[in-house]
Amino acid sequence: MADIRTEQLVKRFDTVAAVDCVSIVIPEGSLTAILGPSGCGKTTLLRCIAGLIEPDAGRILIGGRDVTHVPPFKRNLGFVFQRPAMFPHMSVYQNVAWALELRGWPKKGIKARVEEMLHLVRLEGLEGRTFRQLSGGQAQRVVIARALAPQPDVLLLDEPLSQLDAKLRDELKLEIAEIHRRTGCTTLLVTHDQGEALTIADNVLLMHQGKIMQEGSPLDLYRFPSNLFSAEFIGTNNFMPGVVKQAGARTVVQLDGTPLTVVAQRCPEGVSEGSAVWVCVRADDIDIIEEGDRARYENVVTATVERALLTGGTVIVQATVGDCKVRIHAGGSRRFGLLGSEGAAIYCGLGNVSLIARNAEAPQANS
């Protein structure tokens, strides 16, 4: 195992900075996800770390060793690509053994190591099968076993689930987490799927336009976005404009155009009394409550239902609070009573409330 560090890393393609002065630290033994939309630079960053792309500036260190100009095969990395990259003319056993033979493992130790890896990825009994005889999920597990077999310092995963159907993705992402737990290998996962990142990663780096926008635990990124991009990209957020009336551990904000105030437990850096902010509340962090339940919530607002739609087991409510449109993902036994309730006034108990400084940029949901 080893940690990964980049210092002011830059990679440009013509005039576009795909990686723009990125400095990150991936702790030894962690499972870290680089999350972001297509074209944000996350795969370019991963390939720079792997040595498949030469950066234009900055440094890459693995286990404290500067590997910026070291070829990939000398970095002791395991790499898993988007598509299951099995050798089609080899069996499952031969695919995994190949990686060990390439690294010069003693022949007498190869059989035991291959069996250990196939047990790790739950492919015992399939040693003789070829690529055409495996499902997509099984083939990708073979590739993961092959990458881990030579005991790399770091395992790099470039959207390893993107070519699988939804059911297989759900199964394999949990298997990746279990494999990490059992091996302890430092793992860096690139994905555009926030579900993958928030489900299995210890730490998430959110990337946009070549820069790291926010870093933290999945829960921190979900509950406390530090900028507008973070708030919009992860989950479904409602944005209500307001002005800070009292700043501190309990920050009080008055919503624009209404007498309503809400309280947030964190005050963003640079925000003080009089600052214009966006009050952010997740659609699934709003409870529709009875009047008698209001005392249980620090923040309660009254909303007017515009539309209620049944989507699977969830009722999606489109409503207004003052002049602001809000979206509510309603669960629980009361949700079906919202269908056909257009024009009704409802009490909304707000869960976590986060604040983002308001500038010239407006959230897409409010534009």
GROMACS .gro file of C-alpha atoms in nm:
model
  367
    1MET     CA    1   0.000   0.000   0.000
    2ALA     CA    2   0.102   0.360  -0.057
    3ASP     CA    3  -0.044   0.707  -0.056
    4ILE     CA    4  -0.081   0.917  -0.371
    5ARG     CA    5   0.003   1.286  -0.392
    6THR     CA    6  -0.011   1.536  -0.676
    7GLU     CA    7   0.139   1.883  -0.655
    8GLN     CA    8   0.011   2.159  -0.886
    9LEU     CA    9  -0.050   1.905  -1.162
   10VAL     CA   10  -0.134   2.048  -1.505
   11LYS     CA   11  -0.231   1.878  -1.829
   12ARG     CA   12  -0.344   2.080  -2.130
   13PHE     CA   13  -0.487   1.976  -2.464
   14ASP     CA   14  -0.431   2.274  -2.692
   15THR     CA   15  -0.583   2.566  -2.497
   16VAL     CA   16  -0.798   2.352  -2.266
   17ALA     CA   17  -0.664   2.271  -1.919
   18ALA     CA   18  -0.804   1.921  -1.859
   19VAL     CA   19  -0.618   1.913  -1.526
   20ASP     CA   20  -0.569   2.262  -1.384
   21CYS     CA   21  -0.316   2.295  -1.099
   22VAL     CA   22  -0.455   1.997  -0.906
   23SER     CA   23  -0.300   1.918  -0.567
   24ILE     CA   24  -0.450   1.617  -0.389
   25VAL     CA   25  -0.355   1.364  -0.124
   26ILE     CA   26  -0.501   1.011  -0.139
   27PRO     CA   27  -0.438   0.849   0.202
   28GLU     CA   28  -0.273   0.510   0.216
   29GLY     CA   29  -0.530   0.231   0.239
   30SER     CA   30  -0.825   0.454   0.147
   31LEU     CA   31  -1.093   0.405  -0.119
   32THR     CA   32  -1.119   0.747  -0.280
   33ALA     CA   33  -1.352   0.844  -0.564
   34ILE     CA   34  -1.293   1.119  -0.819
   35LEU     CA   35  -1.646   1.224  -0.912
   36GLY     CA   36  -1.756   1.463  -1.182
   37PRO     CA   37  -1.946   1.508  -1.509
   38SER     CA   38  -1.815   1.392  -1.845
   39GLY     CA   39  -1.528   1.608  -1.966
   40CYS     CA   40  -1.432   1.741  -1.623
   41GLY     CA   41  -1.077   1.594  -1.641
   42LYS     CA   42  -1.113   1.304  -1.397
   43THR     CA   43  -0.993   1.032  -1.636
   44THR     CA   44  -0.705   1.253  -1.752
   45LEU     CA   45  -0.601   1.298  -1.389
   46LEU     CA   46  -0.616   0.921  -1.332
   47ARG     CA   47  -0.412   0.852  -1.644
   48CYS     CA   48  -0.150   1.103  -1.535
   49ILE     CA   49  -0.120   0.919  -1.204
   50ALA     CA   50  -0.095   0.588  -1.393
   51GLY     CA   51   0.178   0.723  -1.623
   52LEU     CA   52  -0.034   0.678  -1.936
   53ILE     CA   53  -0.034   1.056  -1.997
   54GLU     CA   54   0.261   1.286  -1.937
   55PRO     CA   55   0.164   1.600  -1.740
   56ASP     CA   56   0.275   1.942  -1.861
   57ALA     CA   57   0.366   2.063  -1.510
   58GLY     CA   58   0.359   1.955  -1.148
   59ARG     CA   59   0.459   1.637  -0.969
   60ILE     CA   60   0.311   1.295  -0.890
   61LEU     CA   61   0.430   1.102  -0.585
   62ILE     CA   62   0.334   0.746  -0.490
   63GLY     CA   63   0.448   0.628  -0.151
   64GLY     CA   64   0.664   0.939  -0.125
   65ARG     CA   65   0.854   0.856  -0.446
   66ASP     CA   66   0.844   1.104  -0.733
   67VAL     CA   67   0.709   0.905  -1.029
   68THR     CA   68   0.622   1.197  -1.256
   69HIS     CA   69   0.853   1.073  -1.532
   70VAL     CA   70   0.861   0.704  -1.436
   71PRO     CA   71   0.704   0.469  -1.696
   72PRO     CA   72   0.377   0.295  -1.596
   73PHE     CA   73   0.527  -0.053  -1.561
   74LYS     CA   74   0.768   0.074  -1.295
   75ARG     CA   75   0.502   0.236  -1.075
   76ASN     CA   76   0.366  -0.092  -0.929
   77LEU     CA   77   0.005  -0.007  -1.010
   78GLY     CA   78  -0.302  -0.212  -1.092
   79PHE     CA   79  -0.530  -0.053  -1.355
   80VAL     CA   80  -0.886  -0.149  -1.449
   81PHE     CA   81  -1.038   0.012  -1.761
   82GLN     CA   82  -1.403   0.088  -1.841
   83ARG     CA   83  -1.449  -0.217  -2.061
   84PRO     CA   84  -1.368  -0.564  -1.927
   85ALA     CA   85  -1.018  -0.607  -2.075
   86MET     CA   86  -0.976  -0.984  -2.054
   87PHE     CA   87  -0.754  -1.157  -2.305
   88PRO     CA   88  -1.020  -1.345  -2.507
   89HIS     CA   89  -0.787  -1.631  -2.606
   90MET     CA   90  -0.700  -1.709  -2.242
   91SER     CA   91  -0.901  -1.876  -1.968
   92VAL     CA   92  -0.989  -1.703  -1.642
   93TYR     CA   93  -0.694  -1.878  -1.474
   94GLN     CA   94  -0.452  -1.783  -1.752
   95ASN     CA   95  -0.563  -1.418  -1.744
   96VAL     CA   96  -0.479  -1.383  -1.375
   97ALA     CA   97  -0.161  -1.593  -1.399
   98TRP     CA   98  -0.037  -1.376  -1.687
   99ALA     CA   99  -0.002  -1.074  -1.459
  100LEU     CA  100   0.210  -1.274  -1.217
  101GLU     CA  101   0.430  -1.420  -1.490
  102LEU     CA  102   0.485  -1.070  -1.630
  103ARG     CA  103   0.610  -0.954  -1.287
  104GLY     CA  104   0.845  -1.252  -1.257
  105TRP     CA  105   0.665  -1.438  -0.978
  106PRO     CA  106   0.815  -1.781  -0.900
  107LYS     CA  107   0.619  -2.051  -1.082
  108LYS     CA  108   0.556  -2.252  -0.768
  109GLY     CA  109   0.371  -1.958  -0.611
  110ILE     CA  110   0.152  -1.865  -0.906
  111LYS     CA  111  -0.115  -2.135  -0.867
  112ALA     CA  112  -0.180  -2.052  -0.502
  113ARG     CA  113  -0.196  -1.677  -0.574
  114VAL     CA  114  -0.438  -1.722  -0.864
  115GLU     CA  115  -0.664  -1.938  -0.646
  116GLU     CA  116  -0.648  -1.675  -0.371
  117MET     CA  117  -0.749  -1.398  -0.613
  118LEU     CA  118  -1.034  -1.599  -0.766
  119HIS     CA  119  -1.164  -1.670  -0.417
  120LEU     CA  120  -1.144  -1.298  -0.340
  121VAL     CA  121  -1.364  -1.208  -0.640
  122ARG     CA  122  -1.594  -1.512  -0.598
  123LEU     CA  123  -1.501  -1.688  -0.921
  124GLU     CA  124  -1.397  -2.028  -0.783
  125GLY     CA  125  -1.491  -2.305  -1.024
  126LEU     CA  126  -1.476  -2.080  -1.330
  127GLU     CA  127  -1.100  -2.108  -1.385
  128GLY     CA  128  -1.134  -2.275  -1.725
  129ARG     CA  129  -1.388  -2.039  -1.876
  130THR     CA  130  -1.306  -1.785  -2.145
  131PHE     CA  131  -1.432  -1.430  -2.197
  132ARG     CA  132  -1.726  -1.545  -2.412
  133GLN     CA  133  -1.846  -1.778  -2.137
  134LEU     CA  134  -1.869  -1.504  -1.871
  135SER     CA  135  -2.116  -1.229  -1.792
  136GLY     CA  136  -1.996  -0.868  -1.803
  137GLY     CA  137  -1.975  -0.857  -1.425
  138GLN     CA  138  -1.776  -1.180  -1.408
  139ALA     CA  139  -1.535  -1.058  -1.675
  140GLN     CA  140  -1.476  -0.733  -1.487
  141ARG     CA  141  -1.409  -0.929  -1.167
  142VAL     CA  142  -1.145  -1.129  -1.354
  143VAL     CA  143  -0.977  -0.801  -1.455
  144ILE     CA  144  -0.986  -0.677  -1.095
  145ALA     CA  145  -0.833  -1.008  -0.977
  146ARG     CA  146  -0.560  -0.976  -1.242
  147ALA     CA  147  -0.485  -0.618  -1.137
  148LEU     CA  148  -0.457  -0.712  -0.768
  149ALA     CA  149  -0.267  -1.039  -0.812
  150PRO     CA  150   0.088  -0.890  -0.824
  151GLN     CA  151   0.020  -0.697  -0.499
  152PRO     CA  152   0.027  -0.341  -0.640
  153ASP     CA  153   0.080  -0.040  -0.417
  154VAL     CA  154  -0.226   0.126  -0.569
  155LEU     CA  155  -0.534   0.009  -0.760
  156LEU     CA  156  -0.674   0.254  -1.017
  157LEU     CA  157  -1.029   0.202  -1.149
  158ASP     CA  158  -1.144   0.403  -1.452
  159GLU     CA  159  -1.527   0.388  -1.447
  160PRO     CA  160  -1.518   0.008  -1.411
  161LEU     CA  161  -1.897  -0.027  -1.392
  162SER     CA  162  -2.005   0.202  -1.677
  163GLN     CA  163  -2.044  -0.081  -1.931
  164LEU     CA  164  -2.264  -0.296  -1.706
  165ASP     CA  165  -2.641  -0.294  -1.665
  166ALA     CA  166  -2.798  -0.139  -1.355
  167LYS     CA  167  -2.837  -0.463  -1.158
  168LEU     CA  168  -2.477  -0.570  -1.220
  169ARG     CA  169  -2.351  -0.220  -1.132
  170ASP     CA  170  -2.526  -0.235  -0.796
  171GLU     CA  171  -2.379  -0.579  -0.723
  172LEU     CA  172  -2.026  -0.506  -0.837
  173LYS     CA  173  -1.990  -0.169  -0.662
  174LEU     CA  174  -2.056  -0.343  -0.330
  175GLU     CA  175  -1.807  -0.615  -0.425
  176ILE     CA  176  -1.543  -0.351  -0.498
  177ALA     CA  177  -1.600  -0.210  -0.150
  178GLU     CA  178  -1.568  -0.558   0.003
  179ILE     CA  179  -1.253  -0.635  -0.197
  180HIS     CA  180  -1.103  -0.309  -0.073
  181ARG     CA  181  -1.198  -0.393   0.286
  182ARG     CA  182  -1.030  -0.733   0.261
  183THR     CA  183  -0.714  -0.624   0.079
  184GLY     CA  184  -0.659  -0.275   0.223
  185CYS     CA  185  -0.507  -0.170  -0.110
  186THR     CA  186  -0.510   0.206  -0.174
  187THR     CA  187  -0.784   0.242  -0.435
  188LEU     CA  188  -0.867   0.538  -0.659
  189LEU     CA  189  -1.199   0.515  -0.845
  190VAL     CA  190  -1.307   0.747  -1.124
  191THR     CA  191  -1.682   0.775  -1.184
  192HIS     CA  192  -1.953   1.010  -1.308
  193ASP     CA  193  -2.211   0.820  -1.101
  194GLN     CA  194  -2.265   0.990  -0.766
  195GLY     CA  195  -2.442   0.677  -0.639
  196GLU     CA  196  -2.122   0.476  -0.680
  197ALA     CA  197  -1.902   0.741  -0.519
  198LEU     CA  198  -2.129   0.813  -0.223
  199THR     CA  199  -2.201   0.444  -0.157
  200ILE     CA  200  -1.854   0.292  -0.142
  201ALA     CA  201  -1.588   0.564  -0.109
  202ASP     CA  202  -1.426   0.680   0.215
  203ASN     CA  203  -1.338   1.011   0.055
  204VAL     CA  204  -1.471   1.193  -0.252
  205LEU     CA  205  -1.298   1.449  -0.475
  206LEU     CA  206  -1.555   1.644  -0.676
  207MET     CA  207  -1.407   1.769  -1.002
  208HIS     CA  208  -1.527   2.027  -1.255
  209GLN     CA  209  -1.348   2.195  -1.546
  210GLY     CA  210  -1.011   2.054  -1.444
  211LYS     CA  211  -1.028   2.164  -1.080
  212ILE     CA  212  -1.115   1.995  -0.751
  213MET     CA  213  -1.427   2.180  -0.635
  214GLN     CA  214  -1.475   2.006  -0.301
  215GLU     CA  215  -1.323   1.719  -0.105
  216GLY     CA  216  -1.462   1.530   0.190
  217SER     CA  217  -1.656   1.232   0.314
  218PRO     CA  218  -1.965   1.131   0.114
  219LEU     CA  219  -2.188   1.257   0.395
  220ASP     CA  220  -2.013   1.596   0.409
  221LEU     CA  221  -2.043   1.648   0.034
  222TYR     CA  222  -2.409   1.552   0.041
  223ARG     CA  223  -2.511   1.755   0.345
  224PHE     CA  224  -2.274   2.052   0.329
  225PRO     CA  225  -2.193   2.157  -0.031
  226SER     CA  226  -1.935   2.436  -0.029
  227ASN     CA  227  -2.022   2.589  -0.366
  228LEU     CA  228  -2.301   2.607  -0.620
  229PHE     CA  229  -2.158   2.335  -0.845
  230SER     CA  230  -2.136   2.088  -0.555
  231ALA     CA  231  -2.492   2.164  -0.449
  232GLU     CA  232  -2.630   2.122  -0.801
  233PHE     CA  233  -2.430   1.817  -0.908
  234ILE     CA  234  -2.495   1.594  -0.607
  235GLY     CA  235  -2.855   1.501  -0.538
  236THR     CA  236  -3.156   1.724  -0.598
  237ASN     CA  237  -3.128   2.057  -0.417
  238ASN     CA  238  -3.372   2.340  -0.368
  239PHE     CA  239  -3.228   2.693  -0.371
  240MET     CA  240  -3.407   2.975  -0.191
  241PRO     CA  241  -3.249   3.323  -0.188
  242GLY     CA  242  -3.214   3.496   0.146
  243VAL     CA  243  -3.016   3.741   0.356
  244VAL     CA  244  -2.822   3.656   0.672
  245LYS     CA  245  -2.972   3.825   0.977
  246GLN     CA  246  -2.746   3.662   1.234
  247ALA     CA  247  -2.418   3.480   1.164
  248GLY     CA  248  -2.250   3.221   1.386
  249ALA     CA  249  -2.299   2.868   1.508
  250ARG     CA  250  -2.673   2.921   1.447
  251THR     CA  251  -2.697   3.132   1.135
  252VAL     CA  252  -3.041   3.290   1.085
  253VAL     CA  253  -3.148   3.373   0.728
  254GLN     CA  254  -3.459   3.556   0.614
  255LEU     CA  255  -3.595   3.428   0.284
  256ASP     CA  256  -3.635   3.694   0.016
  257GLY     CA  257  -3.989   3.825  -0.029
  258THR     CA  258  -4.127   3.652   0.282
  259PRO     CA  259  -4.123   3.699   0.659
  260LEU     CA  260  -3.995   3.342   0.694
  261THR     CA  261  -3.659   3.271   0.857
  262VAL     CA  262  -3.458   2.950   0.866
  263VAL     CA  263  -3.162   2.844   1.079
  264ALA     CA  264  -2.846   2.674   0.951
  265GLN     CA  265  -2.594   2.501   1.177
  266ARG     CA  266  -2.291   2.602   0.970
  267CYS     CA  267  -2.190   2.946   0.844
  268PRO     CA  268  -1.977   2.938   0.526
  269GLU     CA  269  -1.643   3.115   0.525
  270GLY     CA  270  -1.677   3.476   0.418
  271VAL     CA  271  -2.048   3.496   0.504
  272SER     CA  272  -2.153   3.750   0.768
  273GLU     CA  273  -2.457   3.949   0.875
  274GLY     CA  274  -2.615   4.112   0.570
  275SER     CA  275  -2.464   3.861   0.321
  276ALA     CA  276  -2.684   3.737   0.038
  277VAL     CA  277  -2.695   3.357   0.037
  278TRP     CA  278  -2.864   3.059  -0.120
  279VAL     CA  279  -3.051   2.847   0.133
  280CYS     CA  280  -3.008   2.489   0.013
  281VAL     CA  281  -3.237   2.203   0.119
  282ARG     CA  282  -3.232   1.858  -0.043
  283ALA     CA  283  -3.558   1.739  -0.198
  284ASP     CA  284  -3.541   1.422   0.013
  285ASP     CA  285  -3.462   1.620   0.330
  286ILE     CA  286  -3.806   1.780   0.348
  287ASP     CA  287  -4.079   1.611   0.551
  288ILE     CA  288  -4.444   1.690   0.490
  289ILE     CA  289  -4.589   1.718   0.840
  290GLU     CA  290  -4.909   1.788   1.030
  291GLU     CA  291  -4.951   2.117   1.215
  292GLY     CA  292  -4.912   1.938   1.549
  293ASP     CA  293  -4.565   1.813   1.448
  294ARG     CA  294  -4.417   2.160   1.392
  295ALA     CA  295  -4.246   2.172   1.733
  296ARG     CA  296  -4.028   1.874   1.635
  297TYR     CA  297  -3.851   2.075   1.365
  298GLU     CA  298  -3.627   2.378   1.397
  299ASN     CA  299  -3.723   2.491   1.048
  300VAL     CA  300  -4.082   2.475   0.920
  301VAL     CA  301  -4.216   2.652   0.611
  302THR     CA  302  -4.557   2.657   0.448
  303ALA     CA  303  -4.567   2.556   0.082
  304THR     CA  304  -4.841   2.553  -0.182
  305VAL     CA  305  -4.869   2.237  -0.391
  306GLU     CA  306  -4.855   2.297  -0.766
  307ARG     CA  307  -4.830   1.937  -0.879
  308ALA     CA  308  -4.780   1.590  -0.731
  309LEU     CA  309  -4.656   1.294  -0.937
  310LEU     CA  310  -4.616   0.927  -0.848
  311THR     CA  311  -4.273   0.799  -0.953
  312GLY     CA  312  -4.215   0.443  -0.839
  313GLY     CA  313  -4.264   0.440  -0.463
  314THR     CA  314  -4.196   0.814  -0.427
  315VAL     CA  315  -4.434   1.105  -0.475
  316ILE     CA  316  -4.258   1.405  -0.629
  317VAL     CA  317  -4.419   1.730  -0.520
  318GLN     CA  318  -4.363   2.056  -0.703
  319ALA     CA  319  -4.456   2.345  -0.474
  320THR     CA  320  -4.388   2.710  -0.400
  321VAL     CA  321  -4.254   2.877  -0.086
  322GLY     CA  322  -4.313   3.247  -0.133
  323ASP     CA  323  -4.183   3.318  -0.483
  324CYS     CA  324  -3.951   3.015  -0.487
  325LYS     CA  325  -4.024   2.685  -0.654
  326VAL     CA  326  -3.929   2.380  -0.448
  327ARG     CA  327  -3.922   2.010  -0.519
  328ILE     CA  328  -4.003   1.752  -0.251
  329HIS     CA  329  -3.942   1.377  -0.269
  330ALA     CA  330  -4.214   1.257  -0.036
  331GLY     CA  331  -4.200   0.916   0.130
  332GLY     CA  332  -4.388   0.760   0.418
  333SER     CA  333  -4.751   0.660   0.450
  334ARG     CA  334  -4.883   1.013   0.390
  335ARG     CA  335  -4.734   1.054   0.048
  336PHE     CA  336  -5.025   0.915  -0.156
  337GLY     CA  337  -5.260   1.169   0.001
  338LEU     CA  338  -5.065   1.438  -0.187
  339LEU     CA  339  -5.181   1.311  -0.526
  340GLY     CA  340  -5.447   1.541  -0.660
  341SER     CA  341  -5.378   1.803  -0.390
  342GLU     CA  342  -5.292   2.089  -0.626
  343GLY     CA  343  -5.343   2.427  -0.458
  344ALA     CA  344  -5.331   2.287  -0.104
  345ALA     CA  345  -5.113   2.444   0.164
  346ILE     CA  346  -4.876   2.199   0.338
  347TYR     CA  347  -4.635   2.226   0.629
  348CYS     CA  348  -4.278   2.128   0.542
  349GLY     CA  349  -4.029   2.033   0.811
  350LEU     CA  350  -3.681   2.103   0.678
  351GLY     CA  351  -3.401   1.866   0.767
  352ASN     CA  352  -3.045   1.977   0.702
  353VAL     CA  353  -3.013   2.337   0.580
  354SER     CA  354  -2.688   2.451   0.417
  355LEU     CA  355  -2.586   2.796   0.296
  356ILE     CA  356  -2.387   2.907  -0.007
  357ALA     CA  357  -2.273   3.263  -0.068
  358ARG     CA  358  -2.478   3.423  -0.344
  359ASN     CA  359  -2.296   3.586  -0.635
  360ALA     CA  360  -2.381   3.670  -0.995
  361GLU     CA  361  -2.417   3.301  -1.084
  362ALA     CA  362  -2.765   3.156  -1.026
  363PRO     CA  363  -2.844   2.786  -0.985
  364GLN     CA  364  -2.994   2.627  -1.296
  365ALA     CA  365  -3.299   2.519  -1.098
  366ASN     CA  366  -3.375   2.884  -1.025
  367SER     CA  367  -3.278   3.041  -1.357
   0.00000   0.00000   0.00000
